[in-house]
Coordinates of C-alpha atoms in Angstrom, one line a residue:
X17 CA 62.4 147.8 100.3
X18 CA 63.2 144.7 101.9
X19 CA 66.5 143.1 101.6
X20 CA 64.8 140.0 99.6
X21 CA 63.7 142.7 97.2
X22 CA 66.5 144.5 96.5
X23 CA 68.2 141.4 95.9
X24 CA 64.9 140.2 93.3
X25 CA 66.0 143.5 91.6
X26 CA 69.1 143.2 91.1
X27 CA 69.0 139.6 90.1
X28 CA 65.9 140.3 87.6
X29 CA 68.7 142.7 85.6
X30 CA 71.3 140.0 85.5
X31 CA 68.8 137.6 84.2
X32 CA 66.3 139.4 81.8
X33 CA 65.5 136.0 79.7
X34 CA 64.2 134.1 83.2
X35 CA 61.1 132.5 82.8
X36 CA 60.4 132.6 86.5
X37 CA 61.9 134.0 89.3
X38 CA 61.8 133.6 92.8
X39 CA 63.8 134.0 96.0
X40 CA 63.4 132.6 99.2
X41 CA 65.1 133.7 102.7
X42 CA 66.5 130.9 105.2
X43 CA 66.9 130.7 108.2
X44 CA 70.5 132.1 108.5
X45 CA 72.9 129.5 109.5
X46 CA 74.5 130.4 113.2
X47 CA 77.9 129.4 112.0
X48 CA 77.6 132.5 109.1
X49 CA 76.4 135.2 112.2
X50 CA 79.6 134.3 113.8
X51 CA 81.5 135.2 110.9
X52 CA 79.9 138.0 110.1
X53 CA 77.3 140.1 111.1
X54 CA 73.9 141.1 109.5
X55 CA 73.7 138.0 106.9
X56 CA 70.8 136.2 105.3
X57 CA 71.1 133.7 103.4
X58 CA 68.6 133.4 100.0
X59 CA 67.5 130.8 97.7
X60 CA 67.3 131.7 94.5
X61 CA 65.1 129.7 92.0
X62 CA 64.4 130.6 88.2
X63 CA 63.9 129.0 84.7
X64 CA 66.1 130.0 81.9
X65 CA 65.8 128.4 77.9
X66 CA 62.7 126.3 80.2
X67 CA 65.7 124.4 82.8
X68 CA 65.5 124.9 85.8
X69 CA 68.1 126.4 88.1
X70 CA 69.1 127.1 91.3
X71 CA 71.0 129.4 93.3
X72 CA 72.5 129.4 97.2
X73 CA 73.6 133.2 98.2
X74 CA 74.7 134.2 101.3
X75 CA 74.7 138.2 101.7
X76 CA 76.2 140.5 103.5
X77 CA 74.3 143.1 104.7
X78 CA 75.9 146.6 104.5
X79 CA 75.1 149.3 106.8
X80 CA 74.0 151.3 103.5
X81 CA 70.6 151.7 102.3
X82 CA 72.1 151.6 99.1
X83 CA 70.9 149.0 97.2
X84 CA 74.2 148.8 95.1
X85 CA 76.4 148.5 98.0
X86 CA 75.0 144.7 98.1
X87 CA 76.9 144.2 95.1
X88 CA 79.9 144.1 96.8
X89 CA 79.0 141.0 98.9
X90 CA 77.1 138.8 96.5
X91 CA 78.2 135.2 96.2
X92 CA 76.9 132.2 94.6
X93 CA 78.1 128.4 95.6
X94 CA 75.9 124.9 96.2
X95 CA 75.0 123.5 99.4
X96 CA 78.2 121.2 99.1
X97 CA 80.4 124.2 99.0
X98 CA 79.2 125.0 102.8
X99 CA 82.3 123.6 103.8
X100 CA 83.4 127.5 103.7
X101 CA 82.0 129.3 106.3
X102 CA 81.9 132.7 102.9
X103 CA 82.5 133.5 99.9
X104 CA 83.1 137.3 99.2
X105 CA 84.1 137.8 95.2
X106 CA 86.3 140.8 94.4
X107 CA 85.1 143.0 91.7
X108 CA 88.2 145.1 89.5
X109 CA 88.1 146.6 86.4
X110 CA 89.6 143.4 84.7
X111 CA 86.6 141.2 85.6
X112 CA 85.2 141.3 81.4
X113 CA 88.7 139.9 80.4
X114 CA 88.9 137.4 83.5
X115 CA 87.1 134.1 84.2
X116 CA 89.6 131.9 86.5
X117 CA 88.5 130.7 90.1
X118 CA 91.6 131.5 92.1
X119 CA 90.6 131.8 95.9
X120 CA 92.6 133.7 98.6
X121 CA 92.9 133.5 102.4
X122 CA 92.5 136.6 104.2
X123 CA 94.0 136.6 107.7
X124 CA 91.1 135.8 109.1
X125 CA 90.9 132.1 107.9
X126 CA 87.6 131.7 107.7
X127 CA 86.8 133.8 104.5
X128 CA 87.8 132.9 101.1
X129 CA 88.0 135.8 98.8
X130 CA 86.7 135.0 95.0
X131 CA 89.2 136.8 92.6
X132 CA 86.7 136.9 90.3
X133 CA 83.1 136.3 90.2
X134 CA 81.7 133.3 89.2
X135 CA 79.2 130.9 89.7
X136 CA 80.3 127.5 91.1
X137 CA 78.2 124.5 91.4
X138 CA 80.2 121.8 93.3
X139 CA 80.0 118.6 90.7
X140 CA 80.5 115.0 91.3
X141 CA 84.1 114.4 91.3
X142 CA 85.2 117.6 93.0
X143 CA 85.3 120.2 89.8
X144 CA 84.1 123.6 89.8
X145 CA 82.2 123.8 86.8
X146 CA 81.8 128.0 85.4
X147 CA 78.3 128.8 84.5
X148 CA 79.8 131.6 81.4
X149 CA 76.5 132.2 80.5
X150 CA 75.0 133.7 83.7
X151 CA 78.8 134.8 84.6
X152 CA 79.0 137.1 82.4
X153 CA 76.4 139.6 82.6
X154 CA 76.3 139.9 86.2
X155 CA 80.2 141.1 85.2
X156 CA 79.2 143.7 83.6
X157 CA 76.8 144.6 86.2
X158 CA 79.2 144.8 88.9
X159 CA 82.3 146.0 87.6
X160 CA 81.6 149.6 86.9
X161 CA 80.8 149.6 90.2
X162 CA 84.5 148.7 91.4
X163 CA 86.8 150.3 88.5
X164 CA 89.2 151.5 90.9
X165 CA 89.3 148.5 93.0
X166 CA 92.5 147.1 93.9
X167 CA 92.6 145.1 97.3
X168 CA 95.5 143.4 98.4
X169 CA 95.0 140.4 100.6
X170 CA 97.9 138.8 102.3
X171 CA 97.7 135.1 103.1
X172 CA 98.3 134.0 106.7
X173 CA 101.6 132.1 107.5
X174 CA 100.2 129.1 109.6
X175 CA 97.8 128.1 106.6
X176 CA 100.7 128.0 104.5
X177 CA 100.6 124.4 104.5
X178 CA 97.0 124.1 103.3
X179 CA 97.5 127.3 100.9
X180 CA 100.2 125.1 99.2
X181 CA 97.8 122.3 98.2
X182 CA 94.9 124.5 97.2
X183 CA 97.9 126.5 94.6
X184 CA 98.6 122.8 93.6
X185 CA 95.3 122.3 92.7
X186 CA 94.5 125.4 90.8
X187 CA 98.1 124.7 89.0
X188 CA 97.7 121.4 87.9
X189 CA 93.6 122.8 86.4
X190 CA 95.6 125.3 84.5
X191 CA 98.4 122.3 83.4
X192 CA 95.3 120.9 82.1
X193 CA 94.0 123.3 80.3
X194 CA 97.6 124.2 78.9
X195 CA 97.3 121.0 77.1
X196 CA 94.7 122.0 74.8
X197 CA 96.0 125.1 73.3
X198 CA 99.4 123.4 72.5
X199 CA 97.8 121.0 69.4
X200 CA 95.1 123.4 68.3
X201 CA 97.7 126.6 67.7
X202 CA 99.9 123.9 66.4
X203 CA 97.4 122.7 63.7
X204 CA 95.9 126.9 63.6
X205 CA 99.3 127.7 62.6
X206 CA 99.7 124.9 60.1
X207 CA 96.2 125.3 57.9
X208 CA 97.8 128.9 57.7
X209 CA 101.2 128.2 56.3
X210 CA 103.0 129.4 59.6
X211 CA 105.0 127.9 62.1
X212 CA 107.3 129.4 65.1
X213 CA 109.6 127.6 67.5
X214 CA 107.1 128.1 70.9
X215 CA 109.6 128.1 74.0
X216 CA 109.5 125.3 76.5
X217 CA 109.3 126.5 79.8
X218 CA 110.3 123.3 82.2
X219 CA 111.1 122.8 85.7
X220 CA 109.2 125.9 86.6
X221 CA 109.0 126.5 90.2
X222 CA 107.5 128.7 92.3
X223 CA 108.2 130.8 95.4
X224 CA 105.6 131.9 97.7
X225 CA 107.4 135.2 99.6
X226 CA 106.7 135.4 103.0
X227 CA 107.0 139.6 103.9
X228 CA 106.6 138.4 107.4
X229 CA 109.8 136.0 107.1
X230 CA 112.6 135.4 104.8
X231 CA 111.2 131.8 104.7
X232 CA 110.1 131.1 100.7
X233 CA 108.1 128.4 100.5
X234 CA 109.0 126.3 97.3
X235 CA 106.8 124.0 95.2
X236 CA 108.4 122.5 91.9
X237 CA 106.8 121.4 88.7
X238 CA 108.7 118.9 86.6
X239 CA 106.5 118.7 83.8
X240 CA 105.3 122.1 83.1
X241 CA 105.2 123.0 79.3
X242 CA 103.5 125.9 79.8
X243 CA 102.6 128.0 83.6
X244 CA 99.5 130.2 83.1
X245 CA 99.0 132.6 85.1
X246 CA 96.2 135.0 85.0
X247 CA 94.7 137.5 86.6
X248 CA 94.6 137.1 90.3
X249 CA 96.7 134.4 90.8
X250 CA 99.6 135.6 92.7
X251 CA 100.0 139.5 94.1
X252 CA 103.2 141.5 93.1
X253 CA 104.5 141.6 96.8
X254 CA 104.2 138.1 97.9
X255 CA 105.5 135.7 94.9
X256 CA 108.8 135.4 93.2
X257 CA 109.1 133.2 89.9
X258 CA 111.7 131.7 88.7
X259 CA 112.4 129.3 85.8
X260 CA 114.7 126.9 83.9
X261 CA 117.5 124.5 85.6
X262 CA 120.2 125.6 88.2
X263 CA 120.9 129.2 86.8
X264 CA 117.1 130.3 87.5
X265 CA 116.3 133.4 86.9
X266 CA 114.2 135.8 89.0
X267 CA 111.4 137.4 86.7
X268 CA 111.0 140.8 87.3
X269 CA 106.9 141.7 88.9
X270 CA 105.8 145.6 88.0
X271 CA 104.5 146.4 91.6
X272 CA 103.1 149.6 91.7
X273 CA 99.7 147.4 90.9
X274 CA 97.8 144.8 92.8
X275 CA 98.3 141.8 90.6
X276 CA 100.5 139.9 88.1
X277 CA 97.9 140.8 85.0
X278 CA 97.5 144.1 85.9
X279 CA 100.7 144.9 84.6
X280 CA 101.1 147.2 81.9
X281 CA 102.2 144.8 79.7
X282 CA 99.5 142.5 79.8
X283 CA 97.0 145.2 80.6
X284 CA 97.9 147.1 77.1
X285 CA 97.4 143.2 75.5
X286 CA 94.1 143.5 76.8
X287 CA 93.3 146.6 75.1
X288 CA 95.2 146.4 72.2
X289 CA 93.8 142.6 71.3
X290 CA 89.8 143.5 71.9
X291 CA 89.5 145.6 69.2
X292 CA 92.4 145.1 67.1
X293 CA 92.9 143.9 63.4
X294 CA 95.7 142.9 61.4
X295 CA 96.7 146.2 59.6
X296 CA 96.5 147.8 63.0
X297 CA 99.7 145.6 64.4
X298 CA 101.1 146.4 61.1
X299 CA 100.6 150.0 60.6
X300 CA 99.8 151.6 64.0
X301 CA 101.4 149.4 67.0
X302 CA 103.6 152.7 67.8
X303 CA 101.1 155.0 68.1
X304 CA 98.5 152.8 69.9
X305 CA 101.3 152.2 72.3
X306 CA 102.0 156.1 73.2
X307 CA 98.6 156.7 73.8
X308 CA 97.9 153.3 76.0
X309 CA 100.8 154.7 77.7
X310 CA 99.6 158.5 78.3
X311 CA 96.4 156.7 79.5
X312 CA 98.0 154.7 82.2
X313 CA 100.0 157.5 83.2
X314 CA 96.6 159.8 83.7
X315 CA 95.0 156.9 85.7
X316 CA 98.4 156.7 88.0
X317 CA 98.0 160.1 88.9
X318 CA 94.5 159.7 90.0
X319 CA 95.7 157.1 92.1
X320 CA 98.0 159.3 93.8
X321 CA 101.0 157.1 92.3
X322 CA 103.7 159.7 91.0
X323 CA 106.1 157.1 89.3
X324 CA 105.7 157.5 85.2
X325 CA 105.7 154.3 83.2
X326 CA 107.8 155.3 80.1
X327 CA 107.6 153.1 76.6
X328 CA 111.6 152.4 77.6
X329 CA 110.0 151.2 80.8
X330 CA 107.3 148.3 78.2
X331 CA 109.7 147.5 76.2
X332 CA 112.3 146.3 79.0
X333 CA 109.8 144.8 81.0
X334 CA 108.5 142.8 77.3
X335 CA 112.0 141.0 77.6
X336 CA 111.8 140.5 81.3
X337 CA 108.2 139.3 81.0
X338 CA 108.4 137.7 77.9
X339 CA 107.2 134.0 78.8
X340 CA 103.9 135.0 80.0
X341 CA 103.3 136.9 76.6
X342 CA 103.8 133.9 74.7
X343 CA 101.2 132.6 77.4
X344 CA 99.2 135.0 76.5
X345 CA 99.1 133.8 73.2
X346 CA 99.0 130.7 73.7
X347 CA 95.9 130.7 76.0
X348 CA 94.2 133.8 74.4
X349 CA 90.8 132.4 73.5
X350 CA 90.3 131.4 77.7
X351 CA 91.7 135.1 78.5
X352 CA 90.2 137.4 76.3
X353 CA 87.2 135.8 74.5
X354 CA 83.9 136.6 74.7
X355 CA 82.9 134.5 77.7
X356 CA 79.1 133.8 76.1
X357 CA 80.6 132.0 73.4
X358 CA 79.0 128.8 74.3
X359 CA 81.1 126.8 71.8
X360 CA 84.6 127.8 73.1
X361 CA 83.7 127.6 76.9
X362 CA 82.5 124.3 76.1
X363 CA 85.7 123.2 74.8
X364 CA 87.5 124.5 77.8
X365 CA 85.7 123.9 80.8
X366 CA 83.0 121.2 79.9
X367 CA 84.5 118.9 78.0
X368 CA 87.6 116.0 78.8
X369 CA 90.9 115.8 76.9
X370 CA 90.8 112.4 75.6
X371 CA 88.8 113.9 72.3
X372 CA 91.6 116.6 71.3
X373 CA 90.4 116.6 68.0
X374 CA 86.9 117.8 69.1
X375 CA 88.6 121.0 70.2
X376 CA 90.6 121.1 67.2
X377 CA 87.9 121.5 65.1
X378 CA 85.7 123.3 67.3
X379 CA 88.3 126.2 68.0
X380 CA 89.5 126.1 63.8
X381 CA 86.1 126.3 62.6
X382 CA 85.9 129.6 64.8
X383 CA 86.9 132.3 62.6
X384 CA 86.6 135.2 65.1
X385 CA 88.8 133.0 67.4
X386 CA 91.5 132.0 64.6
X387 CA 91.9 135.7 63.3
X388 CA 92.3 136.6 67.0
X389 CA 94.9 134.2 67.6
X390 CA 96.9 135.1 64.8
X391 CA 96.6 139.2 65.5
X392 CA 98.2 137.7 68.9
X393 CA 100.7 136.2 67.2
X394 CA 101.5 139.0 65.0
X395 CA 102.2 140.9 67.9
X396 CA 104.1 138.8 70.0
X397 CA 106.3 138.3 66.5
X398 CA 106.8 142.4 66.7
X399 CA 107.9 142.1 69.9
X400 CA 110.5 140.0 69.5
X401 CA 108.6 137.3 71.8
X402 CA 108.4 134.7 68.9
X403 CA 111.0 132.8 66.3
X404 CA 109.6 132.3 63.0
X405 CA 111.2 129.1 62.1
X406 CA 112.0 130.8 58.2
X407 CA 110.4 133.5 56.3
X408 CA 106.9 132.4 56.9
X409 CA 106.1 135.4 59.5
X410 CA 102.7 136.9 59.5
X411 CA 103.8 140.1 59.6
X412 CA 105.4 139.2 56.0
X413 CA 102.5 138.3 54.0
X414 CA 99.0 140.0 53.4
X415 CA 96.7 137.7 55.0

């Protein structure tokens, strides 16, 4: 089977509804071969819903015959998006709960790993624009393939300067789309008699820890209401945060995993949340807890790491790490929702902030999405990560 075909294959499962299908190979760009080896470079061309699409993938041939092994190296971006020599995505386990475009520099400068797959079409005005739709299911197709994977890239010193500006960027998207959950929880809260005194986190800066050198590079955000940070933004060995005015204090990073959401905090949100309803933070938070935690335990084993994470161990690192649950909350619907549901992607990646009340209504009128929202806040309540402003908690009444 030729490499074309095995890539037809593939493709033709991540896109059952195509009306038409067709790949092309190019001639491979000389500027690719000296990156690296055995590459071709495909078009891909199909109809889906009758609009037509298309596709630029450059793939990395592995020395395999394994026609899964070219998941690991598949890679979608525009002709305008050349301007990188590669684009290799990284496939974990957390891919179905994860949809942010975060790149990394390797060492070798001339490949930018993908946190997390997407598919990126270069629009006018410089904006990444996600494609959920066709994101999604070729997420699911790759991540069973890569449940254990957990690869650590360091970034390379001299490129600090440009790594700075690209973090700039990717922070002031997520300032940006921190703004919209801020009104619409607001409002959420309100149509259901609620309300809680959401913390401020200002003056937030951030320290980029150089292992190599006791340099820290430092860039400062005056404005920030609210710093997400989601999965694959920053590794647990090379960032320190700290927040609030002189007296900063250093937040605590679990680091026997690769990544700031693959903590277990965040990672038992992500389990508890997709399934969970209302009488289940009520009546069973405890035991879901123990055996999230027996679970992790098993899986540390199996990857050889002997250190036990205890419930004492959650529940200190819930006070440490309690901004980023309130986060959590805040931005749940972008984290943890279905990524298919055209409606909310629309409100958060398609759309501009002038018409708030579009997302308002669009996010309210969502009753999956509200019910969510408030099991989120029922938990961050338990926790001790929210004030109820007087006796209007959710946990109190029998909604």
């Amino acid at each position: 089977m030729s490499s074309s075909d095995q890539v037809r294959k593939i493709l033709e499962q991540c896109f059952p509804n195509a009306d038409t299908f067709r790949i092309t190979e190019n001639p491979t760009n000389g500027k690719h071969h000296n990156v690296i080896s055995n590459v071709i470079n495909l078009t891909i061309e199909y109809q889906e819903d009758g609009v037509e699409n298309k596709k630029f993938l450059v793939l990395k041939i592995p020395k395999s015959s394994d026609a899964t092994s070219y998941f690991d190296e598949l890679a979608f971006y525009s002709r305008e998006a050349f301007m990188y020599d590669v684009v290799i995505p990284r496939i974990n386990s957390y891919l179905d709960t994860s949809i942010t475009p975060v790149c990394f520099k390797t060492i070798d400068s001339r490949i930018i790993i993908l946190e997390n797959l997407t598919f990126l079409d270069y629009e006018k005005g410089g904006n990444y624009r996600l494609h959920l739709k066709q994101c999604l299911p070729i997420v699911k197709a790759l991540a069973h393939f890569h449940a254990s994977s957990h690869k650590v890239c360091q970034m390379d010193p001299h490129l600090l300067d440009k790594e700075i500006l690209q973090y700039s960027a990717v922070l002031e998207w997520r300032q940006r789309i921190a703004t919209f959950w801020e009104p619409i929880l607001v409002e959420l809260l309100a149509r259901n008699n609620k309300s809680y005194l959401i913390p401020k986190f200002k003056n937030i800066c951030l320290y980029l820890k150089r292992e190599d050198t006791d340099v820290k590079s430092r860039i400062h955000y005056s404005n920030f209401k609210f710093l997400v940070l989601n999965h694959g933004d920053f590794h647990s060995d090379n960032v320190l945060l700290k927040y609030g005015s002189n007296d900063s204090v250093e937040v605590k990073i679990i680091d026997f995993q690769a990544s700031f959401w693959s903590t277990p905090i965040c990672d038992f949100m992500n389990f508890f949340f997709l399934g969970a309803e209302a009488d289940l933070i009520e009546n069973h938070f405890e035991t879901l807890l123990d055996w999230y935690l027996h679970c992790l335990n098993e899986k540390l084993k199996t990857n050889n790491c002997f250190k036990e994470y205890r419930k004492q161990d959650f529940l200190e690192d819930i006070q440490t790490l309690n901004f980023c649950s309130v986060l959590y909350a805040m931005c749940l619907s972008f984290i943890l929702y279905p990524l298919d549901r055209v409606p909310l992607a629309d409100v958060i990646f398609h759309k501009q902030t002038e018409n708030i009340q579009y997302y308002i209504d669009v996010c309210l009128n969502d009753k999956i999405f509200s019910s969510h929202v408030l099991n989120c806040l029922k938990l961050c309540e338990r926790l001790g990560l929210l004030e109820p402003t007087q006796s209007n908690s959710p946990l109190s009444d029998s909604q």
